[in-house]
Tab-separated table of C-alpha atoms in Angstrom:
chain	number	residue	atom	x	y	z
A	300	MET	CA	0.000	0.000	0.000
A	301	SER	CA	1.227	3.505	-0.807
A	302	GLU	CA	2.179	5.725	2.116
A	303	LEU	CA	1.438	9.365	2.775
A	304	SER	CA	4.724	11.229	2.385
A	305	HIS	CA	3.857	13.922	4.927
A	306	VAL	CA	3.081	11.476	7.776
A	307	ASP	CA	5.805	9.619	9.694
A	308	HIS	CA	5.651	6.010	10.960
A	309	GLU	CA	3.972	7.202	14.148
A	310	GLY	CA	1.248	9.039	12.259
A	311	ARG	CA	2.580	12.530	12.942
A	312	ALA	CA	2.732	15.257	10.301
A	313	ARG	CA	6.217	15.936	9.020
A	314	MET	CA	8.045	18.001	6.416
A	315	VAL	CA	9.715	15.674	3.923
A	316	ASP	CA	13.533	15.785	3.869
A	317	VAL	CA	14.478	16.461	0.223
A	318	SER	CA	18.199	17.049	0.764
A	319	ALA	CA	19.145	13.790	-0.970
A	320	LYS	CA	17.070	14.493	-4.075
A	321	SER	CA	18.725	15.730	-7.247
A	322	GLU	CA	18.004	19.209	-8.534
A	323	THR	CA	16.123	19.159	-11.848
A	324	THR	CA	13.944	21.577	-13.772
A	325	ARG	CA	10.395	21.094	-12.529
A	326	ILE	CA	7.205	22.414	-14.108
A	327	ALA	CA	3.598	22.015	-13.008
A	328	VAL	CA	0.380	23.126	-14.700
A	329	ALA	CA	-2.899	23.456	-12.803
A	330	ALA	CA	-6.367	24.654	-13.786
A	331	GLY	CA	-9.761	25.624	-12.442
A	332	GLU	CA	-12.737	27.782	-13.316
A	333	LEU	CA	-15.065	30.357	-11.850
A	334	ARG	CA	-18.641	29.502	-12.792
A	335	THR	CA	-20.717	32.620	-13.020
A	336	THR	CA	-23.302	34.259	-15.257
A	337	ALA	CA	-23.175	35.192	-18.926
A	338	GLU	CA	-23.537	38.812	-17.824
A	339	VAL	CA	-20.380	38.653	-15.700
A	340	VAL	CA	-18.412	36.946	-18.484
A	341	ALA	CA	-19.445	39.682	-20.905
A	342	LEU	CA	-18.522	42.419	-18.419
A	343	VAL	CA	-15.091	40.918	-17.686
A	344	ARG	CA	-14.319	40.411	-21.371
A	345	ALA	CA	-15.244	44.041	-21.993
A	346	ASP	CA	-13.296	45.193	-18.885
A	347	ASP	CA	-16.496	46.903	-17.748
A	348	MET	CA	-16.792	45.654	-14.166
A	349	PRO	CA	-17.305	48.109	-11.293
A	350	LYS	CA	-13.852	47.021	-10.093
A	351	ALA	CA	-11.615	47.626	-13.100
A	352	ASP	CA	-8.756	45.483	-14.428
A	353	VAL	CA	-10.362	42.250	-13.275
A	354	LEU	CA	-8.047	39.806	-15.039
A	355	SER	CA	-4.884	41.815	-14.358
A	356	THR	CA	-5.682	41.916	-10.645
A	357	ALA	CA	-6.450	38.185	-10.530
A	358	ARG	CA	-3.271	37.361	-12.464
A	359	ILE	CA	-1.074	39.330	-10.059
A	360	ALA	CA	-2.863	37.734	-7.085
A	361	GLY	CA	-2.285	34.244	-8.506
A	362	ILE	CA	1.423	34.905	-8.993
A	363	ALA	CA	1.702	36.327	-5.485
A	364	GLY	CA	-0.177	33.301	-4.119
A	365	ALA	CA	2.267	30.912	-5.758
A	366	LYS	CA	5.175	32.779	-4.179
A	367	LYS	CA	3.525	32.535	-0.738
A	368	THR	CA	2.622	28.842	-0.953
A	369	SER	CA	5.051	27.698	1.741
A	370	GLU	CA	3.500	30.231	4.130
A	371	LEU	CA	-0.046	29.059	3.370
A	372	ILE	CA	0.479	25.266	3.208
A	373	PRO	CA	2.321	24.236	6.397
A	374	LEU	CA	4.435	21.351	5.071
A	375	CYS	CA	5.441	22.829	1.708
A	376	HIS	CA	9.079	23.675	1.102
A	377	GLN	CA	10.194	27.188	0.266
A	378	LEU	CA	11.027	27.238	-3.446
A	379	ALA	CA	12.959	29.647	-5.620
A	380	LEU	CA	10.385	29.997	-8.379
A	381	SER	CA	11.885	30.885	-11.729
A	382	SER	CA	8.537	31.469	-13.460
A	383	VAL	CA	4.833	31.664	-12.659
A	384	ARG	CA	2.231	32.245	-15.374
A	385	VAL	CA	-1.506	32.703	-14.912
A	386	GLU	CA	-3.819	32.705	-17.930
A	387	PHE	CA	-7.556	33.073	-18.392
A	388	GLY	CA	-10.123	31.939	-20.926
A	389	PHE	CA	-13.882	32.144	-21.287
A	390	THR	CA	-16.897	29.959	-21.882
A	391	ASP	CA	-20.461	31.257	-22.016
A	392	THR	CA	-20.828	31.086	-18.229
A	393	ALA	CA	-17.326	30.612	-16.796
A	394	ILE	CA	-13.882	32.157	-16.584
A	395	THR	CA	-11.234	29.457	-16.893
A	396	ILE	CA	-7.908	29.701	-15.080
A	397	GLU	CA	-4.610	27.985	-15.860
A	398	ALA	CA	-1.355	28.431	-13.951
A	399	THR	CA	2.138	27.193	-14.794
A	400	ALA	CA	4.882	27.211	-12.156
A	401	LYS	CA	8.550	26.442	-12.787
A	402	THR	CA	11.625	25.974	-10.618
A	403	LYS	CA	14.938	24.151	-10.560
A	404	GLY	CA	15.352	22.231	-7.342
A	405	PRO	CA	14.889	18.995	-5.403
A	406	THR	CA	11.084	19.084	-5.081
A	407	GLY	CA	8.108	19.776	-7.294
A	408	VAL	CA	5.966	22.869	-7.843
A	409	GLU	CA	2.519	21.264	-7.956
A	410	MET	CA	1.288	23.115	-4.877
A	411	GLU	CA	2.526	26.442	-6.204
A	412	ALA	CA	0.584	25.976	-9.453
A	413	LEU	CA	-2.539	24.880	-7.582
A	414	THR	CA	-2.272	27.780	-5.145
A	415	ALA	CA	-1.920	30.221	-8.033
A	416	VAL	CA	-5.162	28.913	-9.542
A	417	ALA	CA	-6.993	29.010	-6.210
A	418	VAL	CA	-5.887	32.537	-5.298
A	419	ALA	CA	-6.537	33.872	-8.800
A	420	GLY	CA	-9.989	32.277	-8.698
A	421	LEU	CA	-10.813	33.713	-5.282
A	422	THR	CA	-9.696	37.137	-6.491
A	423	LEU	CA	-11.984	36.815	-9.495
A	424	HIS	CA	-14.811	35.950	-7.081
A	425	ASP	CA	-14.064	39.070	-5.067
A	426	MET	CA	-14.027	41.194	-8.220
A	427	VAL	CA	-17.354	39.901	-9.580
A	428	LYS	CA	-19.330	39.321	-6.361
A	429	ALA	CA	-21.155	42.637	-6.633
A	430	VAL	CA	-22.772	41.358	-9.832
A	431	ASP	CA	-22.895	37.624	-9.042
A	432	PRO	CA	-22.463	36.702	-5.360
A	433	ALA	CA	-23.376	33.095	-6.253
A	434	ALA	CA	-20.280	32.556	-8.448
A	435	VAL	CA	-18.542	29.225	-7.744
A	436	LEU	CA	-14.811	28.439	-7.902
A	437	THR	CA	-14.525	24.790	-8.942
A	438	GLY	CA	-12.419	22.139	-10.623
A	439	VAL	CA	-9.058	23.186	-9.148
A	440	ARG	CA	-6.778	20.360	-10.263
A	441	LEU	CA	-3.294	19.447	-11.412
A	442	LEU	CA	-2.999	18.889	-15.172
A	443	THR	CA	0.654	18.005	-15.722
A	444	LYS	CA	4.008	17.988	-13.995
A	445	GLU	CA	7.563	17.540	-15.242
A	446	GLY	CA	10.897	16.751	-13.610
A	447	GLY	CA	12.266	14.685	-10.776
A	448	LYS	CA	12.573	10.907	-10.542
A	449	HIS	CA	9.176	10.223	-12.090
A	450	GLY	CA	9.592	12.542	-15.079
A	451	HIS	CA	6.389	13.440	-16.920
A	452	TRP	CA	2.938	12.986	-15.370
A	453	GLU	CA	-0.328	13.960	-17.003
A	454	ARG	CA	-3.859	13.773	-15.661
A	455	PRO	CA	-5.510	10.644	-17.120
A	456	ASP	CA	-8.389	11.086	-19.543
A	457	ASP	CA	-10.863	9.597	-17.073
A	458	ALA	CA	-9.747	11.757	-14.128
A	459	ALA	CA	-11.298	15.071	-15.083
A	460	SER	CA	-12.760	17.244	-12.363
A	461	ASP	CA	-16.264	16.520	-11.090
A	462	GLU	CA	-18.574	18.322	-13.483
A	463	SER	CA	-22.286	17.888	-14.016
A	464	GLU	CA	-23.428	16.588	-17.376
A	465	ASP	CA	-24.960	19.923	-18.321
A	466	GLU	CA	-21.810	21.873	-17.411
A	467	PRO	CA	-18.848	20.228	-19.194
A	468	VAL	CA	-15.202	21.010	-18.555
A	469	THR	CA	-14.031	23.620	-21.043
A	470	ALA	CA	-11.845	22.452	-23.904
A	471	ASP	CA	-9.152	24.994	-22.992
A	472	TYR	CA	-8.125	23.274	-19.779
A	473	ALA	CA	-9.249	19.677	-19.949
A	474	GLU	CA	-8.193	16.979	-22.345
A	475	PRO	CA	-10.145	18.238	-25.353
A	476	GLU	CA	-12.676	16.072	-27.151
A	477	PHE	CA	-13.189	17.768	-30.501
A	478	ASP	CA	-15.881	16.830	-32.959
A	479	GLU	CA	-14.580	15.145	-36.093
A	480	GLU	CA	-15.522	18.274	-38.054
A	481	GLU	CA	-13.804	20.580	-35.573
A	482	ARG	CA	-10.164	21.611	-35.868
A	483	SER	CA	-8.044	22.756	-32.952
A	484	ALA	CA	-5.497	25.559	-32.948
A	485	VAL	CA	-3.261	27.266	-30.398
A	486	VAL	CA	-1.980	30.847	-30.557
A	487	LEU	CA	1.357	31.414	-28.792
A	488	VAL	CA	2.905	34.836	-28.148
A	489	ALA	CA	6.628	35.179	-27.427
A	490	SER	CA	7.092	38.529	-25.701
A	491	THR	CA	8.977	39.321	-22.530
A	492	GLY	CA	7.150	42.641	-22.238
A	493	VAL	CA	3.662	41.161	-22.638
A	494	ALA	CA	4.526	38.361	-20.202
A	495	ALA	CA	5.658	40.947	-17.648
A	496	GLY	CA	2.558	43.068	-18.165
A	497	THR	CA	4.504	46.097	-19.467
A	498	ARG	CA	3.263	45.787	-23.067
A	499	VAL	CA	-0.101	45.112	-24.671
A	500	ASP	CA	-0.455	42.063	-26.889
A	501	THR	CA	-1.472	43.360	-30.328
A	502	THR	CA	-0.991	40.108	-32.248
A	503	GLY	CA	-2.428	37.164	-30.314
A	504	PRO	CA	-6.052	38.381	-30.203
A	505	VAL	CA	-5.970	39.086	-33.956
A	506	LEU	CA	-4.957	35.496	-34.660
A	507	VAL	CA	-7.529	34.097	-32.224
A	508	ASP	CA	-10.318	36.043	-33.943
A	509	TRP	CA	-9.134	35.001	-37.406
A	510	LEU	CA	-8.897	31.311	-36.552
A	511	SER	CA	-12.227	31.354	-34.741
A	512	ASP	CA	-13.843	32.861	-37.822
A	513	LEU	CA	-12.386	29.966	-39.845
A	514	GLY	CA	-14.114	27.489	-37.527
A	515	PHE	CA	-11.150	26.466	-35.364
A	516	SER	CA	-11.455	25.720	-31.654
A	517	VAL	CA	-8.740	28.073	-30.385
A	518	ARG	CA	-6.689	27.883	-27.198
A	519	GLY	CA	-4.821	31.004	-26.170
A	520	PRO	CA	-3.263	33.349	-26.739
A	521	LEU	CA	-0.648	31.742	-24.488
A	522	VAL	CA	1.975	34.345	-23.583
A	523	TYR	CA	5.550	33.403	-22.679
A	524	ALA	CA	8.697	35.463	-22.202
A	525	ASP	CA	11.307	34.995	-24.929
A	526	ALA	CA	13.529	33.002	-22.575
A	527	GLU	CA	10.628	30.652	-21.801
A	528	ILE	CA	9.452	30.011	-25.368
A	529	GLU	CA	10.524	26.345	-25.335
A	530	PHE	CA	8.080	25.777	-22.482
A	531	GLY	CA	5.464	27.762	-24.351
A	532	LEU	CA	5.790	25.467	-27.353
A	533	ALA	CA	5.556	22.403	-25.134
A	534	ASP	CA	2.421	23.878	-23.574
A	535	ALA	CA	0.956	24.665	-27.001
A	536	LEU	CA	1.540	21.102	-28.235
A	537	ARG	CA	0.203	19.490	-25.058
A	538	PHE	CA	-3.126	18.411	-26.577
A	539	GLU	CA	-1.730	17.755	-30.082
A	540	PRO	CA	-3.614	20.550	-31.876
A	541	ALA	CA	-3.870	20.609	-35.650
A	542	LEU	CA	-2.209	24.033	-35.785
A	543	VAL	CA	0.089	26.172	-33.634
A	544	ILE	CA	0.792	29.742	-34.705
A	545	SER	CA	3.384	31.709	-32.765
A	546	THR	CA	4.198	35.406	-32.948
A	547	GLY	CA	7.357	37.120	-31.794
A	548	GLY	CA	10.911	36.081	-31.066
A	549	THR	CA	11.848	35.665	-34.743
A	550	GLY	CA	14.284	38.565	-35.147
A	551	ALA	CA	18.049	38.869	-34.743
A	552	SER	CA	18.027	40.058	-31.126
A	553	PRO	CA	20.048	37.898	-28.692
A	554	THR	CA	16.813	37.068	-26.864
A	555	ASP	CA	14.888	35.999	-29.997
A	556	ALA	CA	14.806	32.208	-29.718
A	557	THR	CA	11.493	31.115	-31.247
A	558	PRO	CA	12.960	29.585	-34.459
A	559	GLU	CA	15.560	27.545	-32.575
A	560	ALA	CA	13.008	26.277	-30.055
A	561	THR	CA	10.643	25.381	-32.908
A	562	LEU	CA	13.288	23.604	-34.987
A	563	ALA	CA	14.134	21.414	-31.998
A	564	LEU	CA	10.566	20.060	-32.094
A	565	LEU	CA	10.000	19.688	-35.831
A	566	ASP	CA	9.971	16.329	-37.585
A	567	ARG	CA	9.746	17.960	-41.013
A	568	GLU	CA	10.099	21.559	-42.174
A	569	LEU	CA	7.785	23.461	-44.512
A	570	PRO	CA	10.333	25.970	-45.823
A	571	GLY	CA	8.076	27.293	-48.576
A	572	VAL	CA	5.505	28.526	-46.058
A	573	ALA	CA	8.039	30.506	-44.018
A	574	GLU	CA	9.645	31.914	-47.165
A	575	ALA	CA	6.293	33.011	-48.616
A	576	ILE	CA	5.525	34.916	-45.403
A	577	ARG	CA	8.942	36.624	-45.542
A	578	GLN	CA	8.554	37.548	-49.205
A	579	ARG	CA	5.137	39.068	-48.665
A	580	GLY	CA	6.462	41.187	-45.821
A	581	THR	CA	9.634	42.215	-47.628
A	582	ALA	CA	7.645	43.526	-50.614
A	583	LYS	CA	6.235	46.248	-48.350
A	584	PHE	CA	8.826	46.501	-45.577
A	585	PRO	CA	12.437	45.542	-46.418
A	586	LEU	CA	13.328	44.848	-42.780
A	587	ALA	CA	10.889	41.910	-42.862
A	588	ALA	CA	13.730	39.974	-44.475
A	589	LEU	CA	15.319	39.795	-41.028
A	590	SER	CA	12.567	37.512	-39.750
A	591	ARG	CA	13.944	34.025	-39.060
A	592	GLY	CA	10.564	32.351	-38.560
A	593	VAL	CA	10.201	28.703	-39.558
A	594	ALA	CA	7.293	26.378	-40.287
A	595	GLY	CA	6.935	22.620	-40.124
A	596	LEU	CA	5.367	19.531	-38.617
A	597	ALA	CA	5.726	18.230	-35.070
A	598	GLY	CA	3.912	14.923	-35.301
A	599	ARG	CA	0.571	15.879	-36.839
A	600	SER	CA	0.676	19.431	-35.542
A	601	VAL	CA	1.571	22.204	-37.967
A	602	ILE	CA	3.701	24.951	-36.382
A	603	VAL	CA	4.169	28.345	-38.037
A	604	ASN	CA	6.274	31.202	-36.635
A	605	LEU	CA	5.105	34.737	-37.424
A	606	PRO	CA	6.838	38.022	-36.584
A	607	GLY	CA	5.665	39.804	-33.464
A	608	SER	CA	4.172	42.806	-35.233
A	609	PRO	CA	0.627	43.494	-36.458
A	610	GLY	CA	1.959	43.860	-40.010
A	611	GLY	CA	3.835	40.587	-39.818
A	612	VAL	CA	0.732	38.808	-38.525
A	613	LYS	CA	-1.360	40.347	-41.304
A	614	ASP	CA	1.129	39.046	-43.886
A	615	GLY	CA	1.080	35.617	-42.263
A	616	ILE	CA	-2.703	35.460	-42.365
A	617	ALA	CA	-2.732	36.428	-46.046
A	618	VAL	CA	-0.288	33.629	-46.905
A	619	LEU	CA	-1.793	30.956	-44.650
A	620	GLU	CA	-5.510	31.372	-45.297
A	621	PRO	CA	-5.547	29.875	-48.830
A	622	LEU	CA	-3.169	27.070	-47.734
A	623	LEU	CA	-4.634	25.880	-44.451
A	624	ASP	CA	-7.434	23.585	-45.601
A	625	HIS	CA	-5.222	21.729	-48.062
A	626	LEU	CA	-2.239	21.599	-45.700
A	627	LEU	CA	-4.176	20.269	-42.719
A	628	ALA	CA	-5.996	17.745	-44.887
A	629	GLN	CA	-2.661	16.401	-46.133
A	630	VAL	CA	-1.205	16.197	-42.639
A	631	ALA	CA	-4.288	14.292	-41.497
A	632	GLY	CA	-3.768	11.794	-44.321
A	633	GLY	CA	-6.178	13.191	-46.873
A	634	GLY	CA	-6.196	15.919	-49.485
A	635	SER	CA	-5.083	15.895	-53.089
A	636	HIS	CA	-1.385	15.657	-53.929
A	637	ASP	CA	-1.789	16.567	-57.607
A	638	ASN	CA	-0.369	20.030	-57.051
A	639	GLY	CA	1.911	19.138	-54.108
């Protein structure tokens, strides 16, 4: 029988001694959701709540909660967190929350990720309670963890949070079950400024709207600092989407690492796609030739890097839109090859 790690042989609570464990990079992803009303969701999306900056406040609270985990949970170790990210999504009657915590050390960051979700969710409740005091924070759960002796762990398909049949888990944060006719996409933004909250993302929402209009089920935009883009790509590929489009990190700056991180994941390149995007941009803006974005296949997921500018995204959309149906059909094993 398995034993509880935080209880000694006499049944007393204890703090686990991790001094003999090796230090590895450890990442944990947790999720939850605040169930509320359609009115509240609309108000938050429009940033029109009586208490302004709802999502920004909840994001900061979640990050602060992760940093305070060892003070809130008695037997948790103090960790030097290298990164904490809190992201939000929407359904018709819920605000979804996902937190990613990262450290390098002898013990995991599951509790930090879970605490970030819980504190962000409680802050959302505080922000919306004037409109919906009956809002419910639910489904707080660990999705994945990496590092340590056991390596990768992912929540099994049959272990989703307790949800009623008429209120399903949202596709953003549970193992998605797409209809055969439905295609999945992820939008990933590489920007240190956006990740830090000092810049506004002007590219991710444009791509989300475009893909949604094309009938894709879209996750994101996921925002990662340039130095964390390899983890962003791993996050984007987590549910094996048909398409991943990234923006940013494609230039010649020392911190621009999106192409290298992408190439490390690709099984096959699609050089013509990346070159067509560059050529379209260069025709109007010569400096677009400096973009080092790549495109290719990671398994059955198509990945395309776009520049981190509105113009670069516009050029990417113009090139990709007439190609997507044929490209994704070929990757899925169908489509005509007469012109390929």
